[in-house]
Amino acid sequence: MTQVPELFGSKVFDDRVMKARLSADVYNSLQKTIAEGQRLDLSVANAVASAMCAWAIENGATHFTHWFQPLTGITAEKHDSFISPAPDGRVIMDFSGKELIQGEPDASSFPSGGLRATFEARGYTAWDPTSYAFIKDKTLCIPTAFCSYSGEALDKKTPLLRSMDAINKQALRVLKLFGNTDVKRVVTSVGPEQEYFLIDRAMYERRKDLVYTGRTLFGARAPKGQELDDHYFGSIKPRVQAYMNDLNEELWKLGILAKTEHNEVAPSQHELAPIYTTTNQATDHNQLTMEIMQRVAWKHGLVCLLHEKPFAGVNGSGKHNNWSIATDTGVNLLSPGATPYENAQFLLFLVAVIRAVDEYQSLLRLSVATAGNDHRLGANEAPPAVISIFLGDELTAILEAIESDTPYEGVEKKKIKLGADVLPRFTRDTTDRNRTSPFAFTGNKFEFRMVGSSNSIACANIMLNTAVAEILRQFADELEAAPDFDAALRVLIRKTILDHKRIIFNGNGYDDAWILEAVEERGLLNLRTTPDAMATLLDEKNIAVLTSHKVMSEAEVRSRYEIQMENYVKTVRIEAIAMADIARKEILPAVESCVDELARGIAAKKAVDESLACGHEMKQLRKLSALTDRIDEATEALEGAVTELDMKDDITEQALFIRDDILAKMAALRAPCDEAETTTAAKYWPFPTYGDLLFSVK
Ligand code: ADP
Ligand code: MG
């Protein structure tokens, strides 16, 4: 077997390959473009394209594609081969700088949320040289941004890059005030921990609900669930291990730093975490990871479920977005330093994040709002829908001491004079991992835990970067104007703690009492569903922050509202139709067969001896027969509701109708079906049960 270091990045046109294959001049101009975002001139682009093409062909590629992230949430690609006709009737393999820099996919079928109506219809893709090109199958994939010709972003990458610029710009202003003049760039980094389920492919194929919607729409609980906690960090079963080995290799070839893997809480649930990297690369890598996870599973006779809630009553899957800000000189701004100044700087960035999360709770919440994630948030298995920050007891005590100007009762008892004292060294809070917190400080980074397992991490990071950029802007404005920097800094930090400490909560986020306290006493937002959360995107303050930092134009914001709501409506509509279909064509006939057999059995027994009571059989027959009536009624009601939904033409109205009506009708159909499953003889049940799905991969 090839050794890992050799394997790693073998399918990536990375720095090592560029250095080896580009002339020094070309390499240097490209580096300048990457570092400073300068435009690439065509002669350089031609040279890069030609080197890329030769490298790709040597590595088995025949095609190239501009790889992009439209607002569907998955990635898109349209392949073109390298061939170009030669005069002698043969072909040569060719790839130009123009083809590298810009592409024109037919954009008309990607969601644009109304942008297409108001703006130029066509879209183009533009090379993002900050993310390396790579080979997938036989195709050279070029990471690109996707925009309309009038410059509106039609993808998730463009606003992400803009948000990284925004936070860079404001953080640099703040750093300068602390005398850090050598810092040229500040970047945010992310390590996304990805949860997923693995189930048997043959069983999956017999579950239409999984095939159509990615989650089970029916299914009674299995006798065993996750109550024994015997799966979490348990030994990995051989079939799963073989999958993980293969998956790691594929990811390593693509330069993805797959690092840890373990079993998760629910049976058949697992997690994969890479080593963190720059946010836009982490986003590309996470999209690729999700794709490769599914492909490799298929090859192993498995299916990788990325849905947030594939099984009712069993923990769902999320993605922990570990986020930090660092300088190009290698300083993590969320890591407490060793000198008084570094500590004051750390505290300023810390309180900036605290304030950003408090002021822009709704932006963070809506960045993870999908129909799938609605099943998770607030269901006592994932963070609640209310956003709060976990800081750990020690750091909280330090902030309290600063706020009240009283001695910190920590390791050493003393008053903390910002900018004069070294902060008491506080230990990373490892005692209580507090999995219940949506936004946890874990020593030198924040972990945003509300992201859904199938979500692109782009949205969460766009909002996080932008919100923090805005607070840093306000801080910089204030501090730049202050005659006495140290005094102003002290006042600012104290005031920020005082004004925003309501968002800090170290207790149990699953506790009902917390939700009550959060909403009633602290005035925090509890946006329980996607339509509730999305409505806040159009709040003046949210539009203002996104537009003022040039992360999105107002038209882009509005288009994203439309698209996310449309996505919610379409997703649930498909689920509703699939439910009705499965109830009618699979569940009702199965239960009826069972009833028929019971009836025939009873008749046959009575024919032998009329005095036989057939008590159990009669009881079963009556129960199942009554259930078929309930299933039929509930199916009709759901079908009627879908018809009513289709008569509404406003997307907001549709989403609200789903929230208030259709979801309840789906639950009303599921209940009698699941009840019937527990009473119907196993041989009649038309598809694999929860027990089959969750415990069959060995
Ligand atoms: P766990 O949460 O299981 O304790 P870690 O906290 O070590 O594991 O890491 C979880 C994820 O956080 C990994 O993807 C890791 O690379 C990432 N991570 C670690 N440090 C940072 C950092 N400074 N910035 C962003 N992500 C980080
Ligand atoms: Mg973690």
XYZ file of C-alpha atoms and ligand atoms in Angstrom:
726
model
C 0.000 0.000 0.000
C 1.129 3.490 -0.734
C 2.215 5.306 2.392
C -0.096 8.039 3.627
C 2.291 10.990 3.129
C 2.668 9.945 -0.489
C -1.039 9.424 -0.925
C -1.960 12.706 0.696
C -2.869 15.361 -1.815
C -1.857 13.140 -4.725
C -4.942 14.311 -6.620
C -4.539 17.983 -5.785
C -2.863 20.691 -7.827
C -1.371 22.117 -4.662
C 1.552 24.319 -3.838
C 4.029 21.474 -4.178
C 2.849 20.714 -7.720
C 2.698 24.385 -8.664
C 6.254 24.953 -7.495
C 7.460 21.979 -9.478
C 5.566 22.717 -12.666
C 5.305 26.476 -13.006
C 8.088 28.873 -13.932
C 9.219 31.079 -11.055
C 7.537 34.120 -12.644
C 4.216 32.401 -13.157
C 4.329 30.853 -9.708
C 5.026 34.222 -8.088
C 2.208 36.034 -9.897
C -0.168 33.269 -8.957
C 0.912 33.476 -5.312
C 0.297 37.216 -5.412
C -3.195 36.610 -6.709
C -3.830 34.051 -3.996
C -2.444 36.204 -1.202
C -3.716 39.601 -2.254
C -6.621 38.802 -4.510
C -5.030 40.575 -7.491
C -6.420 39.879 -10.936
C -4.539 37.286 -12.906
C -3.420 38.345 -16.355
C -4.176 36.097 -19.258
C -0.619 35.046 -20.028
C -0.199 33.796 -16.467
C -3.575 32.078 -16.612
C -2.558 30.373 -19.859
C 0.632 29.092 -18.309
C -1.180 27.812 -15.221
C -3.873 26.182 -17.361
C -1.367 24.416 -19.499
C 0.543 23.068 -16.477
C -2.710 22.037 -14.831
C -3.848 20.255 -17.962
C -0.595 18.312 -18.357
C -0.647 17.325 -14.687
C -4.308 16.289 -14.832
C -3.798 14.162 -17.942
C -0.800 12.424 -16.376
C -3.067 11.641 -13.466
C -5.732 10.073 -15.631
C -8.092 12.999 -16.204
C -9.896 13.429 -19.507
C -12.323 16.181 -18.527
C -12.418 19.401 -16.585
C -15.198 21.176 -14.776
C -15.841 24.373 -12.927
C -16.910 23.057 -9.549
C -19.276 25.370 -7.686
C -21.760 25.594 -4.860
C -25.136 26.832 -6.059
C -27.865 27.646 -3.592
C -29.187 24.101 -3.724
C -26.713 23.368 -0.938
C -24.846 20.725 -2.887
C -22.093 21.115 -5.430
C -22.531 21.336 -9.155
C -20.328 20.434 -12.072
C -20.651 20.266 -15.833
C -17.892 18.292 -17.488
C -16.060 19.286 -20.658
C -13.408 17.090 -22.146
C -9.951 18.420 -22.905
C -10.183 17.280 -26.498
C -9.920 19.715 -29.327
C -9.781 18.786 -33.012
C -6.456 18.815 -34.821
C -6.183 19.516 -38.575
C -5.280 15.893 -39.326
C -8.630 14.637 -38.001
C -7.179 13.517 -34.704
C -7.527 15.346 -31.366
C -5.181 17.103 -29.047
C -5.727 17.625 -25.327
C -6.016 21.287 -24.592
C -7.035 23.681 -21.855
C -6.739 27.455 -22.044
C -6.333 30.180 -19.465
C -9.734 31.515 -20.449
C -11.334 28.170 -19.720
C -9.587 28.115 -16.364
C -10.641 31.596 -15.298
C -14.222 31.667 -16.404
C -16.998 29.280 -17.334
C -20.592 29.651 -18.413
C -22.762 26.883 -17.089
C -26.364 27.085 -18.172
C -27.571 28.736 -15.015
C -31.259 28.705 -15.721
C -32.075 25.654 -13.635
C -30.299 26.716 -10.474
C -32.295 28.506 -7.810
C -31.903 32.259 -7.958
C -34.752 33.326 -5.691
C -36.065 35.911 -8.073
C -32.659 37.343 -8.952
C -33.053 35.993 -12.415
C -36.293 37.851 -12.942
C -34.780 41.198 -12.078
C -31.279 40.711 -13.379
C -29.494 39.232 -16.312
C -30.455 35.570 -16.578
C -27.105 34.062 -17.446
C -24.543 33.117 -14.885
C -20.828 32.552 -14.994
C -18.320 30.762 -12.823
C -15.022 32.360 -11.837
C -11.945 30.531 -10.623
C -11.213 30.818 -6.895
C -7.425 30.421 -6.860
C -7.420 30.313 -3.034
C -8.829 26.794 -3.160
C -6.766 24.167 -4.992
C -7.962 22.366 -8.101
C -8.275 18.598 -7.730
C -9.087 15.462 -9.681
C -12.250 13.558 -8.943
C -12.822 10.447 -11.041
C -11.429 11.435 -14.383
C -12.247 15.085 -14.053
C -10.125 18.062 -13.136
C -12.309 20.104 -10.773
C -11.672 23.817 -10.562
C -13.212 25.457 -7.505
C -15.182 28.476 -8.640
C -17.595 31.155 -7.528
C -20.918 31.394 -9.361
C -22.409 34.797 -10.203
C -24.926 36.366 -12.510
C -23.594 38.665 -15.218
C -24.797 41.630 -13.268
C -22.555 40.489 -10.427
C -25.143 39.044 -8.054
C -23.874 35.962 -6.244
C -25.783 32.827 -7.159
C -23.766 30.623 -4.842
C -22.580 30.183 -1.267
C -18.912 30.701 -1.890
C -19.007 34.316 -3.059
C -20.601 35.708 0.120
C -18.352 33.463 2.192
C -15.247 34.965 0.604
C -16.724 38.441 1.041
C -17.420 37.744 4.736
C -13.825 36.611 5.199
C -12.678 39.882 3.674
C -14.987 41.815 5.970
C -13.677 40.243 9.161
C -10.106 40.543 7.893
C -10.510 44.256 7.310
C -12.024 45.031 10.716
C -9.769 42.698 12.695
C -6.718 44.355 11.144
C -7.938 47.750 12.367
C -8.271 46.406 15.901
C -4.911 44.647 15.811
C -3.212 47.808 14.665
C -4.437 49.565 17.797
C -2.645 46.943 19.849
C 0.525 47.654 17.921
C 0.456 44.577 15.708
C 1.685 46.233 12.565
C 3.350 43.155 11.099
C 0.035 41.374 10.578
C -1.068 41.524 6.943
C -4.057 39.259 6.961
C -6.495 37.746 9.407
C -8.322 34.584 8.461
C -10.996 32.499 10.081
C -10.465 28.767 10.311
C -12.956 25.975 10.681
C -12.869 22.324 11.614
C -16.288 20.790 10.946
C -17.086 17.557 12.808
C -19.417 15.593 10.562
C -21.958 13.103 11.897
C -23.641 10.475 9.730
C -25.452 7.139 9.730
C -24.416 4.033 7.819
C -27.073 1.521 6.887
C -27.270 -1.493 4.629
C -27.884 -0.585 1.011
C -30.223 -3.479 0.200
C -32.446 -2.459 3.096
C -32.286 1.191 2.097
C -33.540 0.348 -1.356
C -36.643 -1.216 0.129
C -37.471 1.964 2.033
C -39.089 4.421 -0.358
C -39.135 7.068 2.334
C -35.351 6.958 2.630
C -34.935 6.885 -1.125
C -37.190 9.897 -1.707
C -36.517 11.995 1.366
C -33.366 10.765 3.118
C -35.268 10.070 6.316
C -37.737 7.489 7.575
C -41.282 8.819 7.494
C -42.586 5.754 9.289
C -41.203 3.283 11.776
C -42.043 2.095 15.244
C -39.243 2.181 17.779
C -37.044 -0.887 17.897
C -36.955 -2.784 21.204
C -33.452 -1.440 21.642
C -32.350 2.094 20.924
C -29.448 4.098 22.289
C -30.345 3.684 25.974
C -27.416 1.439 26.864
C -24.903 3.947 25.506
C -23.058 0.955 24.146
C -22.354 2.490 20.768
C -20.727 5.821 21.658
C -16.962 5.495 21.180
C -17.509 1.711 21.018
C -15.233 -0.517 18.991
C -15.827 -0.027 15.303
C -17.401 -3.001 13.509
C -15.360 -4.590 10.701
C -17.654 -3.530 7.861
C -17.702 0.036 9.124
C -13.950 0.015 9.648
C -13.397 -1.136 6.077
C -15.573 1.735 4.939
C -13.722 4.266 7.057
C -10.340 3.057 5.807
C -11.408 3.424 2.223
C -13.019 6.780 2.905
C -9.898 8.145 4.595
C -7.771 7.158 1.631
C -10.081 8.861 -0.824
C -10.168 12.003 1.299
C -6.418 12.065 1.796
C -5.854 11.822 -1.947
C -7.932 14.977 -2.232
C -5.816 16.722 0.373
C -8.558 16.601 3.003
C -7.132 16.301 6.491
C -9.434 13.524 7.746
C -8.242 12.979 11.273
C -10.621 11.388 13.768
C -13.365 8.844 13.397
C -15.545 7.264 16.024
C -18.956 5.829 16.746
C -21.558 8.322 17.884
C -24.408 8.073 20.367
C -27.054 6.412 18.210
C -26.690 2.900 16.820
C -25.194 3.001 13.301
C -24.152 6.617 13.816
C -20.575 7.762 13.327
C -18.485 10.909 13.132
C -15.600 12.110 11.038
C -13.528 15.193 11.848
C -10.803 16.776 9.765
C -8.022 18.979 11.073
C -9.171 22.580 10.801
C -8.226 24.790 7.898
C -9.081 28.182 6.343
C -12.845 28.602 6.194
C -13.315 28.628 2.427
C -11.152 25.540 2.028
C -12.875 23.863 4.946
C -16.179 24.566 3.210
C -15.009 23.097 -0.093
C -13.574 20.127 1.753
C -16.701 19.504 3.749
C -18.828 19.530 0.582
C -16.413 17.066 -0.982
C -16.317 14.960 2.161
C -20.096 14.592 2.169
C -20.052 13.551 -1.477
C -17.211 11.051 -1.077
C -18.789 9.605 2.082
C -21.882 8.719 0.100
C -19.996 7.319 -2.852
C -17.659 5.135 -0.842
C -20.611 3.814 1.157
C -22.357 2.781 -2.038
C -19.280 0.815 -3.082
C -19.341 -0.997 0.243
C -22.990 -2.014 -0.093
C -23.899 0.669 2.408
C -25.716 3.968 2.360
C -24.458 7.021 4.204
C -27.371 9.057 5.534
C -26.561 12.721 6.044
C -30.087 13.763 6.988
C -30.424 15.606 10.313
C -33.067 13.223 11.580
C -33.194 9.935 9.724
C -34.900 8.079 12.596
C -37.522 9.340 15.025
C -36.682 8.667 18.649
C -32.990 8.207 17.890
C -30.437 11.022 18.024
C -30.076 12.940 14.801
C -26.890 14.182 13.142
C -25.297 17.567 13.246
C -22.088 19.222 12.350
C -19.973 21.068 14.894
C -18.461 24.137 13.319
C -15.234 24.777 15.279
C -14.297 28.350 14.455
C -11.363 30.585 15.279
C -9.670 33.746 13.988
C -5.934 33.822 13.424
C -3.318 36.153 11.970
C -0.958 35.339 9.126
C 1.781 35.571 11.759
C 0.322 32.507 13.432
C -1.496 34.033 16.399
C -4.893 32.588 17.295
C -6.856 35.627 18.438
C -9.149 33.454 20.528
C -6.279 32.023 22.501
C -5.370 33.760 25.767
C -1.812 35.019 25.568
C 1.073 35.302 28.001
C 1.427 39.076 28.297
C -1.004 41.675 29.660
C -1.487 43.223 26.250
C -2.091 39.936 24.543
C -4.640 39.157 27.201
C -6.457 42.438 26.797
C -6.473 41.786 23.063
C -7.826 38.281 23.628
C -10.546 39.649 25.881
C -11.531 42.230 23.317
C -11.930 39.596 20.599
C -13.743 37.349 23.061
C -16.278 39.990 24.005
C -16.632 40.928 20.339
C -17.793 37.396 19.600
C -20.075 37.425 22.642
C -21.673 40.645 21.520
C -21.916 39.496 17.891
C -23.702 36.312 18.913
C -26.068 38.214 21.179
C -26.886 40.931 18.666
C -27.169 38.616 15.704
C -28.758 35.555 17.293
C -31.315 35.443 14.540
C -28.721 35.439 11.737
C -26.930 32.483 13.310
C -30.158 30.623 13.908
C -31.447 31.157 10.397
C -28.126 30.159 8.865
C -28.862 26.577 9.924
C -32.612 26.631 9.307
C -33.840 23.760 7.166
C -36.785 21.396 7.305
C -34.423 18.613 8.354
C -32.684 20.560 11.105
C -36.033 21.642 12.572
C -36.438 18.065 13.818
C -33.218 18.315 15.771
C -32.985 21.742 17.347
C -34.900 21.820 20.562
C -35.610 18.120 20.625
C -33.372 17.457 23.640
C -30.649 15.761 21.682
C -29.090 18.733 19.946
C -28.834 22.314 21.124
C -32.133 24.080 21.655
C -33.351 26.598 19.101
C -32.385 29.332 21.588
C -28.843 30.593 21.071
C -26.601 31.035 24.086
C -22.875 30.861 24.758
C -21.081 28.426 27.029
C -17.869 29.918 28.416
C -17.115 27.537 31.246
C -17.118 28.531 34.898
C -13.622 29.930 35.054
C -13.790 32.309 32.135
C -17.261 33.385 33.200
C -15.917 34.188 36.663
C -13.118 36.233 35.114
C -15.587 38.235 33.040
C -17.781 38.764 36.097
C -14.805 40.031 38.058
C -13.940 42.471 35.276
C -17.505 43.630 35.012
C -17.975 44.258 38.723
C -14.406 45.424 39.254
C -14.020 42.988 42.117
C -11.186 40.572 42.820
C -11.292 37.406 40.795
C -11.668 34.516 43.177
C -9.715 32.139 41.006
C -6.307 30.634 41.425
C -4.775 33.856 42.674
C -6.995 36.325 44.400
C -6.446 39.650 42.779
C -8.111 42.381 40.836
C -7.622 42.223 37.143
C -6.364 45.427 35.677
C -6.726 45.141 31.971
C -3.658 46.044 30.063
C -1.602 45.858 33.233
C -2.016 42.373 34.589
C -1.588 38.978 33.105
C -4.862 37.129 33.215
C -4.941 34.262 35.603
C -4.293 31.198 33.529
C -7.565 29.423 33.166
C -7.739 25.850 32.128
C -9.715 24.648 29.191
C -12.992 23.421 30.564
C -12.785 19.711 30.028
C -14.857 18.609 32.985
C -18.128 19.533 31.427
C -18.113 19.320 27.663
C -21.613 20.703 27.836
C -22.952 19.204 24.662
C -26.191 21.051 25.255
C -24.799 24.468 24.389
C -25.314 25.778 20.871
C -22.195 27.946 20.974
C -19.395 26.801 23.238
C -15.983 28.279 23.910
C -13.561 25.369 24.000
C -10.245 26.873 25.031
C -9.118 28.601 21.852
C -12.086 28.380 19.508
C -15.848 28.555 19.466
C -17.870 25.520 18.566
C -21.172 26.332 16.841
C -23.186 23.191 17.263
C -26.472 23.994 15.585
C -25.352 23.277 12.048
C -27.259 20.379 10.486
C -25.370 17.354 9.222
C -26.338 17.963 5.594
C -25.993 21.773 5.681
C -23.202 23.467 3.827
C -21.093 25.167 6.477
C -20.885 28.223 4.231
C -24.049 29.860 5.564
C -23.165 29.557 9.233
C -19.714 31.008 8.615
C -20.991 33.831 6.411
C -23.211 34.990 9.268
C -20.643 34.419 11.987
C -17.868 36.239 10.122
C -20.133 39.127 9.227
C -21.599 39.578 12.699
C -18.140 39.574 14.288
C -16.822 41.923 11.576
C -19.579 44.397 12.442
C -18.768 44.390 16.151
C -15.049 44.741 15.437
C -15.884 47.690 13.193
C -17.741 49.389 16.028
C -14.924 48.614 18.446
C -12.313 49.977 16.054
C -14.345 53.138 15.430
C -14.609 53.756 19.135
C -11.034 52.915 20.062
C -9.437 54.751 17.158
C -11.183 57.913 18.278
C -10.265 57.515 21.951
C -7.605 59.848 23.373
C -6.533 57.240 25.946
C -6.536 53.802 24.364
C -6.013 51.798 27.580
C -8.772 53.598 29.427
C -11.170 53.311 26.492
C -10.358 49.621 26.137
C -11.163 48.937 29.779
C -14.466 50.783 29.528
C -15.374 49.042 26.289
C -14.679 45.538 27.578
C -16.605 46.142 30.791
C -19.522 47.698 29.033
C -19.708 44.889 26.495
C -19.756 42.269 29.248
C -22.457 44.173 31.078
C -24.627 44.678 28.010
C -24.330 41.180 26.608
C -23.840 38.792 29.490
C -27.443 37.634 29.079
C -26.254 35.421 26.216
C -23.839 33.522 28.491
C -25.284 30.336 29.942
C -23.235 27.467 31.310
C -26.116 25.266 32.453
C -28.130 22.522 30.823
C -29.583 23.766 27.553
C -32.038 20.853 27.386
C -33.768 21.977 30.539
C -37.253 23.395 29.947
C -36.595 25.852 32.753
C -33.724 27.301 30.701
C -35.894 27.956 27.682
C -38.369 29.725 29.929
C -35.652 31.791 31.579
C -33.981 32.547 28.236
C -37.154 33.859 26.692
C -39.009 35.357 29.669
C -36.182 36.797 31.728
C -33.311 37.294 29.326
C -35.286 38.198 26.241
C -33.423 35.763 23.997
C -34.984 34.580 20.768
C -36.579 31.165 20.476
C -37.018 30.673 16.733
C -38.317 27.153 16.646
C -38.956 26.544 12.966
C -37.480 27.483 9.617
C -40.274 29.923 8.710
C -39.880 31.662 12.101
C -36.131 31.923 11.712
C -36.133 32.928 8.038
C -38.577 35.765 8.612
C -35.875 37.533 10.614
C -33.501 37.597 7.643
C -35.534 40.496 6.327
C -35.220 42.484 9.584
C -33.735 45.857 8.855
C -30.785 45.285 11.167
C -29.873 41.994 9.506
C -30.112 43.384 5.992
C -28.043 46.364 7.116
C -25.186 44.310 8.514
C -24.966 42.107 5.423
C -25.124 44.982 2.978
C -22.873 47.410 4.842
C -20.029 44.885 4.889
C -20.739 44.105 1.234
C -21.325 40.445 2.005
C -24.651 40.433 0.199
C -26.632 43.041 -1.655
C -30.206 43.556 -0.544
C -31.374 41.722 -3.649
C -29.144 38.795 -2.720
C -30.496 38.748 0.820
C -34.059 38.704 -0.457
C -33.250 36.001 -2.974
C -31.800 33.845 -0.222
C -34.947 34.257 1.813
C -36.981 33.032 -1.145
C -34.686 30.103 -1.817
C -34.490 28.881 1.755
C -38.255 29.111 2.179
C -38.802 27.415 -1.181
C -36.459 24.671 -0.133
C -38.393 24.180 3.098
C -41.703 24.014 1.270
C -40.455 21.643 -1.419
C -38.772 19.343 1.078
C -41.827 18.921 3.258
C -44.147 18.705 0.281
C -42.153 15.767 -1.091
C -42.278 14.132 2.328
C -46.039 14.586 2.559
C -46.640 13.117 -0.880
C -44.259 10.237 -0.218
C -46.053 9.496 3.049
C -49.466 9.354 1.435
C -48.092 7.184 -1.345
C -46.402 4.712 0.991
C -49.422 4.578 3.295
C -51.750 3.754 0.421
C -49.577 1.434 -1.629
C -47.566 -0.370 1.000
C -48.848 -0.007 4.536
C -52.609 -0.273 4.032
C -52.349 -3.335 1.757
C -49.989 -4.999 4.249
C -52.245 -4.411 7.225
C -55.273 -5.467 5.205
C -53.578 -8.739 4.257
C -53.041 -9.389 7.905
C -56.669 -8.552 8.686
C -57.815 -10.839 5.848
C -55.816 -13.709 7.188
C -57.137 -13.133 10.666
C -60.702 -13.054 9.338
C -60.222 -16.230 7.331
C -58.633 -17.903 10.332
C -61.493 -16.928 12.586
C -64.061 -18.140 10.045
C -62.216 -21.424 9.617
C -61.979 -21.970 13.361
C -65.619 -21.130 13.913
C -66.531 -23.576 11.121
C -64.827 -26.300 13.107
C -66.326 -25.269 16.423
C -68.784 -22.416 16.560
C -68.371 -22.008 20.301
C -64.711 -20.975 19.961
C -64.359 -17.371 21.150
C -61.214 -16.613 19.094
C -60.614 -13.838 21.630
C -57.088 -12.857 20.640
C -57.745 -13.109 16.932
C -60.884 -10.996 17.245
C -59.057 -8.418 19.287
C -56.293 -8.199 16.683
C -58.741 -8.043 13.854
C -60.757 -5.248 15.413
C -57.678 -3.278 16.339
C -56.032 -3.552 12.929
C -59.251 -2.951 11.078
C -59.836 0.218 13.088
C -56.269 1.291 12.365
C -56.755 0.885 8.619
C -59.695 3.267 8.884
C -57.581 5.779 10.772
C -54.734 5.431 8.281
C -57.103 5.955 5.404
C -58.643 9.046 6.977
C -55.284 10.538 7.860
C -53.991 9.887 4.351
C -56.974 11.634 2.852
C -56.545 14.569 5.192
C -52.887 14.884 4.242
C -53.627 14.660 0.538
C -56.258 17.350 0.960
C -53.765 19.569 2.734
C -51.227 19.183 -0.082
C -53.900 20.253 -2.560
C -54.618 23.273 -0.389
C -50.896 24.036 -0.197
C -50.635 23.995 -3.960
C -53.383 26.564 -4.265
C -51.344 29.118 -2.342
C -48.907 31.005 -4.477
C -46.999 33.014 -1.913
C -43.933 31.228 -0.561
C -44.254 32.638 2.954
C -47.897 31.624 3.125
C -46.986 28.143 1.943
C -44.245 27.773 4.532
C -46.552 28.890 7.319
C -49.232 26.472 6.162
C -46.698 23.676 6.341
C -45.615 24.710 9.809
C -49.157 25.083 11.132
C -51.038 22.406 9.284
C -49.170 19.907 7.145
C -46.603 18.836 9.738
C -49.379 17.961 12.178
C -51.206 15.994 9.490
C -48.026 14.065 8.729
C -47.664 13.200 12.408
C -51.319 12.166 12.479
C -50.717 9.750 9.628
C -47.527 8.362 11.048
C -49.025 7.491 14.436
C -51.578 4.851 13.311
C -49.080 3.424 10.809
C -46.436 2.937 13.506
C -49.049 1.480 15.797
C -50.116 -0.936 13.079
C -46.492 -1.985 12.644
C -46.343 -3.139 16.260
C -49.449 -5.302 15.823
C -49.108 -6.640 12.287
C -47.371 -9.997 11.850
C -43.769 -9.351 10.775
C -44.147 -11.349 7.569
C -46.639 -8.804 6.260
C -44.660 -5.675 7.013
C -43.642 -4.274 3.638
C -40.235 -2.816 4.445
C -37.301 -3.148 6.887
C -38.022 -1.929 10.409
C -36.009 0.385 12.629
C -34.438 -2.680 14.229
C -33.364 -4.004 10.814
C -31.985 -0.652 9.683
C -30.150 0.282 12.852
C -28.597 -3.004 13.877
C -27.713 -4.830 10.704
C -24.320 -3.419 9.730
C -21.737 -5.619 11.405
P -13.346 17.511 20.356
O -14.354 18.577 20.062
O -13.815 16.152 19.976
O -12.748 17.613 21.704
P -11.208 19.020 19.219
O -11.773 20.120 20.003
O -9.786 18.661 19.423
O -12.107 17.731 19.386
O -11.373 19.307 17.702
C -12.580 19.291 17.037
C -12.386 20.012 15.734
O -11.970 21.337 16.024
C -11.326 19.428 14.815
O -11.791 19.518 13.491
C -10.157 20.351 15.051
O -9.269 20.394 13.949
C -10.876 21.668 15.214
N -10.051 22.706 15.835
C -9.094 22.563 16.777
N -8.524 23.747 17.027
C -9.124 24.672 16.237
C -8.967 26.063 16.026
N -8.075 26.789 16.683
N -9.773 26.646 15.126
C -10.697 25.958 14.449
N -10.883 24.650 14.600
C -10.113 23.999 15.476
Mg -16.123 18.979 19.363
